[in-house]
Amino acid sequence: MKIYVLGAGAIGSLFGGLLFAAGEDVVLIGRKPHVDAINKRGLRITGIIEEVIKVPATISPPEEKPDLIILATKSYSTVEALRASKAIVEDTWILSIQNGIGNEDEIRKFGGKPIGGITTNGAILVSSGVVKWTGKGITVVGLYPKGRHTFVDKISEIFNRAGLETIVSENIEGWIWAKAIVNSAINPIGTLLRVKNGAILDNEELLSVAVEVVKEGCKVATQNGVKLEVHPIDLLFQTLKKTRENYNSMLQDILKGRKTEIDYINGKIVEYAKSVGLEAPLNFLLWGLIKGMEKLHGGVENVWGKRE
Ligand SMILES: NC(=O)c1ccc[n+]([C@@H]2O[C@H](COP(=O)([O-])OP(=O)(O)OC[C@H]3O[C@@H](n4cnc5c(N)ncnc54)[C@H](O)[C@@H]3O)[C@@H](O)[C@H]2O)c1
Ligand SMILES: CC(C)(CO)[C@@H](O)C(=O)[O-]
């Protein structure tokens, strides 16, 4: 299968590298330092495996249309990435493996055929050309927002062949929302308190706040007609237990002085609440606190003193 990974950073390079190593026709589309390093020395995947993979990489989308685009930018880059790839997006299957809500709707706005996806694999871009596979997880893919298509089954087959454990859901929207609701609790709380995920599990007060945030998100999802595929309270406890040693990705972004995906997690829950006449005060509070933190002059240095 001819696959382009649009937004080849940590998770995109991991997926693209493994698919290429399994024999798929893959091109990574990323930023120059990472692309140059890959073309010079190959993509090094370390952590769970130790492999150098000579996967082709480029900074701009090739002209020829692929069978599949894997969208792996941060959610706040989705529109810009789709706009820059407009020529190859129209009528192409596009799988989002991003966190957050709304990416698939953006794909459809650009004429792409959206496939939803969530993954619990973990990856960090250690340096240009080097990705660390930090946690082996599962990936769920499905025709967006729900339903079935043989092409999605094909994606699952080639992902599994590449060592990416993958299942197909006929209600991928239910998975995307469930994961976003869990992220809406773990990510801002862990970021504001600058703690690993396990600290939320071990602290009664933090855990009760996280449970209340999850309950608020569930109410918004249900009011919007979303059938949650897995109960977010169960997923919250499973995730906290499994990733207790993680500093969540939002905290990592803040520590690196980067934007976060809060608008596409808690921000979207507030937006969807409003669309059905609901308030989402807990999500609104967390959204505002993280946005404020992002904008504080000097970023984290202002909040916690010297950046690590
Ligand atoms: N990293 C993980 O372990 C993990 C796990 C699950 C889900 N996710 C989700 O996957 C998405 C990507 O996460 P990540 O950690 O890989 O982020 P990342 O920042 O490492 O990778 C995204 C890359 O896309 C690049 N990019 C942005 N716009 C581009 C464009 N127009 N053309 C080419 N490249 C472009 C960025 O420069 C960046 O290198 C996020 O939504 C994240 O929440 C990540
Ligand atoms: C599951 C998760 C919260 C683990 O840290 C991850 O999605 C993250 O860090 O964003």
Coordinates of C-alpha atoms and ligand atoms in Angstrom, one line a residue:
M1 CA 0.0 0.0 0.0
K2 CA 1.2 3.5 -0.9
I3 CA 1.2 5.5 2.4
Y4 CA 2.3 9.0 3.2
V5 CA 2.7 10.0 6.9
L6 CA 1.7 13.7 7.1
G7 CA 3.3 15.2 10.2
A8 CA 6.1 12.7 10.7
G9 CA 7.3 13.5 14.2
A10 CA 7.2 11.0 17.1
I11 CA 4.2 8.8 16.6
G12 CA 4.1 9.3 12.8
S13 CA 7.7 8.3 12.3
L14 CA 7.1 5.2 14.5
F15 CA 4.1 4.1 12.5
G16 CA 5.7 5.0 9.1
G17 CA 9.0 3.4 10.0
L18 CA 7.4 0.1 11.1
L19 CA 5.1 0.0 8.1
F20 CA 8.0 0.6 5.7
A21 CA 10.0 -2.1 7.4
A22 CA 7.1 -4.5 6.9
G23 CA 7.2 -3.8 3.2
E24 CA 4.7 -1.0 2.7
D25 CA 5.5 1.8 0.2
V26 CA 5.9 4.6 2.8
V27 CA 7.0 8.3 2.6
L28 CA 7.4 10.4 5.7
I29 CA 6.4 14.0 5.4
G30 CA 8.0 16.1 8.1
R31 CA 10.2 19.0 9.1
K32 CA 13.7 19.6 7.5
P33 CA 16.0 18.6 10.4
H34 CA 14.2 15.3 11.0
V35 CA 13.8 14.6 7.3
D36 CA 17.5 15.4 6.5
A37 CA 18.7 13.1 9.3
I38 CA 16.5 10.3 8.1
N39 CA 17.7 10.6 4.5
K40 CA 21.3 10.8 5.7
R41 CA 21.4 8.1 8.4
G42 CA 18.0 6.3 8.2
L43 CA 15.3 6.5 10.9
R44 CA 16.5 5.0 14.1
I45 CA 13.7 3.5 16.2
T46 CA 14.9 2.7 19.7
G47 CA 13.3 1.7 23.0
I48 CA 11.0 -1.3 22.5
I49 CA 13.1 -2.2 19.4
E50 CA 16.5 -1.2 18.1
E51 CA 16.4 -0.7 14.3
V52 CA 17.6 1.7 11.6
I53 CA 15.1 1.9 8.8
K54 CA 15.9 3.6 5.4
V55 CA 12.4 5.0 5.0
P56 CA 12.1 7.8 2.4
A57 CA 11.4 11.2 3.9
T58 CA 10.5 14.6 2.4
I59 CA 9.5 18.1 3.6
S60 CA 6.7 18.5 1.1
P61 CA 4.0 16.1 -0.1
P62 CA 4.9 14.2 -3.3
E63 CA 2.7 14.9 -6.3
E64 CA 1.4 11.4 -6.8
K65 CA -1.7 10.5 -4.7
P66 CA -1.2 7.7 -2.2
D67 CA -3.7 5.0 -1.2
L68 CA -3.6 6.3 2.4
I69 CA -2.4 9.4 4.3
I70 CA -1.8 8.9 8.0
L71 CA -2.3 12.3 9.7
A72 CA 0.0 12.6 12.6
T73 CA 0.5 16.3 13.3
K74 CA -0.5 17.8 16.6
S75 CA -4.2 18.7 16.3
Y76 CA -3.4 22.4 16.2
S77 CA -1.5 21.8 12.9
T78 CA -4.2 19.8 11.2
V79 CA -5.7 22.5 9.1
E80 CA -2.4 24.0 8.0
A81 CA -1.1 20.5 7.1
L82 CA -4.2 19.6 5.1
R83 CA -4.1 23.0 3.3
A84 CA -0.5 22.5 2.3
S85 CA -1.3 19.0 1.0
K86 CA -4.6 20.0 -0.7
A87 CA -3.6 18.5 -4.1
I88 CA -3.3 15.0 -2.7
V89 CA -6.0 15.2 -0.1
E90 CA -9.1 15.4 -2.3
D91 CA -10.9 11.9 -2.4
T92 CA -8.0 10.2 -0.5
W93 CA -8.4 8.0 2.5
I94 CA -6.9 9.8 5.5
L95 CA -6.4 8.2 8.9
S96 CA -6.0 10.4 11.9
I97 CA -4.0 8.9 14.8
Q98 CA -4.1 12.1 16.7
N99 CA -5.5 12.9 20.1
G100 CA -8.4 15.3 20.4
I101 CA -11.8 15.9 18.8
G102 CA -12.6 17.3 15.4
N103 CA -9.6 16.3 13.2
E104 CA -11.8 14.0 11.1
D105 CA -14.2 16.8 10.4
E106 CA -11.3 18.9 9.1
I107 CA -10.3 16.0 6.8
R108 CA -13.8 16.0 5.4
K109 CA -13.8 19.8 4.9
F110 CA -10.7 19.4 2.7
G111 CA -12.4 16.6 0.6
G112 CA -10.6 13.7 2.2
K113 CA -12.3 10.4 3.3
P114 CA -11.8 10.3 7.1
I115 CA -10.8 7.2 9.0
G116 CA -10.7 7.7 12.8
G117 CA -8.0 6.3 14.9
I118 CA -6.7 6.3 18.5
T119 CA -3.5 4.7 19.6
T120 CA -2.1 4.0 23.0
N121 CA 1.4 3.4 21.6
G122 CA 3.9 5.9 23.1
A123 CA 6.7 7.6 21.1
I124 CA 9.1 10.4 21.8
L125 CA 11.2 12.3 19.2
V126 CA 14.6 12.0 20.9
S127 CA 16.5 14.0 18.3
S128 CA 16.4 14.5 14.5
G129 CA 16.2 11.0 13.0
V130 CA 15.7 9.2 16.3
V131 CA 12.4 8.1 17.7
K132 CA 12.0 6.2 21.0
W133 CA 9.1 3.7 21.1
T134 CA 8.4 4.1 24.8
G135 CA 5.2 2.0 25.1
K136 CA 3.6 -0.8 23.1
G137 CA -0.1 -0.3 23.0
I138 CA -3.1 -0.9 20.8
T139 CA -4.5 1.1 17.9
V140 CA -8.2 1.3 17.1
V141 CA -9.3 2.3 13.6
G142 CA -12.7 2.8 12.0
L143 CA -14.7 4.5 9.3
Y144 CA -15.5 7.9 10.7
P145 CA -17.9 8.5 12.5
K146 CA -19.2 5.0 12.4
G147 CA -19.7 2.0 10.1
R148 CA -17.5 -0.4 8.2
H149 CA -15.4 -0.5 5.0
T150 CA -13.1 -3.1 3.5
F151 CA -10.3 -0.5 3.2
V152 CA -10.3 0.0 7.0
D153 CA -10.0 -3.8 7.4
K154 CA -7.0 -3.7 5.0
I155 CA -5.4 -1.0 7.2
S156 CA -5.8 -3.1 10.3
E157 CA -4.3 -6.1 8.5
I158 CA -1.1 -4.2 7.4
F159 CA -0.8 -2.5 10.8
N160 CA -0.9 -5.8 12.5
R161 CA 1.6 -7.2 10.0
A162 CA 3.9 -4.3 10.9
G163 CA 3.8 -5.2 14.6
L164 CA 1.2 -2.4 15.5
E165 CA -1.5 -4.3 17.3
T166 CA -4.7 -2.9 15.7
I167 CA -8.4 -3.6 15.9
V168 CA -11.3 -2.3 13.8
S169 CA -14.3 -0.5 15.5
E170 CA -17.7 0.2 13.8
N171 CA -18.1 3.1 16.3
I172 CA -14.7 4.9 16.1
E173 CA -16.3 8.1 17.2
G174 CA -17.1 6.4 20.5
W175 CA -13.4 5.6 21.0
I176 CA -12.2 9.0 20.0
W177 CA -14.5 10.7 22.5
A178 CA -13.7 8.2 25.2
K179 CA -9.9 8.8 24.8
A180 CA -10.4 12.6 24.6
I181 CA -12.5 12.5 27.8
V182 CA -9.7 10.6 29.6
N183 CA -7.1 13.1 28.2
S184 CA -9.3 16.0 29.4
A185 CA -8.8 14.8 33.0
I186 CA -5.3 13.4 33.0
N187 CA -3.5 16.0 30.8
P188 CA -4.4 19.3 32.4
I189 CA -4.4 18.1 36.0
G190 CA -1.0 16.4 35.5
T191 CA 0.3 19.5 33.7
L192 CA -0.9 22.1 36.3
L193 CA 0.5 20.0 39.2
R194 CA 3.6 18.9 37.2
V195 CA 3.2 15.3 38.3
K196 CA 3.4 11.9 36.6
N197 CA 0.1 10.2 35.8
G198 CA 0.5 7.8 38.8
A199 CA 0.4 10.7 41.2
I200 CA -3.2 11.3 40.1
L201 CA -4.1 7.7 40.9
D202 CA -2.4 7.7 44.3
N203 CA -3.9 11.0 45.5
E204 CA -7.5 10.7 46.6
E205 CA -8.3 14.4 46.0
L206 CA -6.7 14.5 42.6
L207 CA -8.4 11.3 41.6
S208 CA -11.8 12.6 42.6
V209 CA -11.3 15.8 40.6
A210 CA -10.3 13.6 37.6
V211 CA -13.4 11.5 38.0
E212 CA -15.6 14.5 38.1
V213 CA -14.0 15.9 34.9
V214 CA -14.6 12.6 33.2
K215 CA -18.2 12.5 34.3
E216 CA -18.7 16.0 32.9
G217 CA -17.3 14.9 29.5
C218 CA -19.4 11.8 29.5
K219 CA -22.6 13.9 29.9
V220 CA -21.5 16.2 27.0
A221 CA -20.8 13.2 24.8
T222 CA -24.1 11.5 25.5
Q223 CA -26.0 14.7 24.9
N224 CA -24.3 15.0 21.6
G225 CA -25.5 11.5 20.6
V226 CA -22.1 9.8 21.0
K227 CA -22.2 6.2 22.1
L228 CA -19.1 5.8 24.2
E229 CA -17.4 2.5 23.2
V230 CA -15.6 2.0 26.5
H231 CA -16.6 3.7 29.8
P232 CA -14.2 6.6 30.3
I233 CA -14.1 6.0 34.1
D234 CA -12.8 2.5 33.5
L235 CA -10.5 3.8 30.8
L236 CA -9.2 6.5 33.2
F237 CA -8.2 3.9 35.8
Q238 CA -6.7 1.6 33.2
T239 CA -4.7 4.4 31.7
L240 CA -3.5 5.8 35.0
K241 CA -2.3 2.4 36.1
K242 CA -0.7 1.6 32.8
T243 CA 1.0 5.0 32.3
R244 CA 1.8 5.8 36.0
E245 CA 5.4 6.6 35.2
N246 CA 4.5 9.0 32.3
Y247 CA 4.6 12.7 32.3
N248 CA 1.6 13.3 30.1
S249 CA 2.2 14.8 26.6
M250 CA 0.6 18.2 27.5
L251 CA 3.1 18.6 30.4
Q252 CA 5.9 17.6 28.1
D253 CA 4.7 20.3 25.6
I254 CA 4.6 23.0 28.3
L255 CA 8.0 22.0 29.6
K256 CA 9.4 22.4 26.1
G257 CA 7.7 25.8 25.8
R258 CA 5.4 24.4 23.1
K259 CA 1.7 25.0 22.4
T260 CA -0.6 22.2 23.8
E261 CA -3.6 20.5 22.4
I262 CA -5.9 21.8 25.1
D263 CA -8.2 23.5 22.5
Y264 CA -8.9 20.1 20.8
I265 CA -9.5 18.3 24.1
N266 CA -11.1 20.3 26.9
G267 CA -11.9 23.2 24.5
K268 CA -13.8 21.0 22.2
I269 CA -15.8 19.5 25.1
V270 CA -16.8 23.0 26.1
E271 CA -17.8 23.8 22.5
Y272 CA -19.9 20.6 22.1
A273 CA -21.5 21.3 25.5
K274 CA -22.6 24.7 24.4
S275 CA -24.0 23.3 21.1
V276 CA -26.5 21.3 23.1
G277 CA -27.2 24.0 25.7
L278 CA -25.0 22.4 28.4
E279 CA -22.4 24.1 30.6
A280 CA -19.0 22.3 31.1
P281 CA -17.5 24.3 34.0
L282 CA -14.7 21.9 34.9
N283 CA -13.5 21.6 31.3
F284 CA -13.8 25.4 30.9
L285 CA -11.7 26.0 34.1
L286 CA -9.0 23.5 33.0
W287 CA -9.0 24.9 29.4
G288 CA -8.5 28.5 30.7
L289 CA -5.8 27.5 33.2
I290 CA -3.7 25.7 30.6
K291 CA -4.3 28.5 27.9
G292 CA -3.2 31.0 30.6
M293 CA -0.1 28.9 31.3
E294 CA 0.8 28.7 27.6
K295 CA 0.6 32.5 27.4
L296 CA 2.3 33.5 30.6
H297 CA 5.2 35.7 29.7
G298 CA 8.2 33.4 29.8
G299 CA 6.1 30.3 29.9
V300 CA 6.9 27.8 32.6
E301 CA 9.8 29.8 34.0
N302 CA 7.2 32.2 35.2
V303 CA 5.2 29.5 36.9
W304 CA 7.8 27.1 38.3
G305 CA 11.1 29.1 38.1
K306 CA 13.9 27.8 35.9
R307 CA 12.9 25.5 33.1
E308 CA 14.5 22.1 33.3
Ligands
LIG1 N1 3.7 10.8 20.8 C1 2.8 9.9 21.3 O1 3.2 8.9 22.0 C2 1.4 9.9 20.9 C3 0.5 8.9 21.3 C4 -0.8 8.9 21.0 C5 -1.3 10.0 20.3 N2 -0.5 11.0 19.9 C6 -1.0 12.1 19.2 O2 -0.5 12.1 17.9 C7 -0.3 13.5 17.4 C8 1.1 13.7 17.1 O3 1.8 13.6 18.3 P1 3.4 13.6 18.3 O4 3.8 13.3 19.7 O5 3.9 12.7 17.2 O6 3.8 15.1 17.9 P2 5.1 15.6 17.2 O7 5.1 17.1 17.4 O8 6.3 14.8 17.6 O9 4.9 15.3 15.6 C9 4.2 16.1 14.8 C10 5.1 16.5 13.7 O10 4.4 17.1 12.6 C11 5.2 18.2 12.1 N3 4.3 19.0 11.2 C12 3.4 19.9 11.6 N4 2.8 20.4 10.5 C13 3.4 19.8 9.4 C14 3.2 20.0 8.0 N5 2.3 20.8 7.5 N6 4.0 19.2 7.2 C15 4.9 18.4 7.7 N7 5.1 18.2 9.0 C16 4.3 18.9 9.8 C17 5.7 18.8 13.3 O11 6.8 19.7 13.0 C18 6.1 17.6 14.1 O12 7.4 17.2 13.9 C19 -0.9 14.4 18.5 O13 -2.3 14.6 18.3 C20 -0.7 13.5 19.8 O14 -1.6 13.9 20.8 C21 0.9 11.0 20.2
LIG2 C1 -2.7 8.3 27.7 C2 -1.9 9.5 28.0 C3 -2.6 10.6 28.8 C4 -0.7 9.0 28.8 O1 0.2 9.9 29.3 C5 -1.4 10.1 26.7 O2 -2.5 10.2 25.8 C6 -0.8 11.5 26.8 O3 0.2 11.6 27.5 O4 -1.4 12.4 26.2

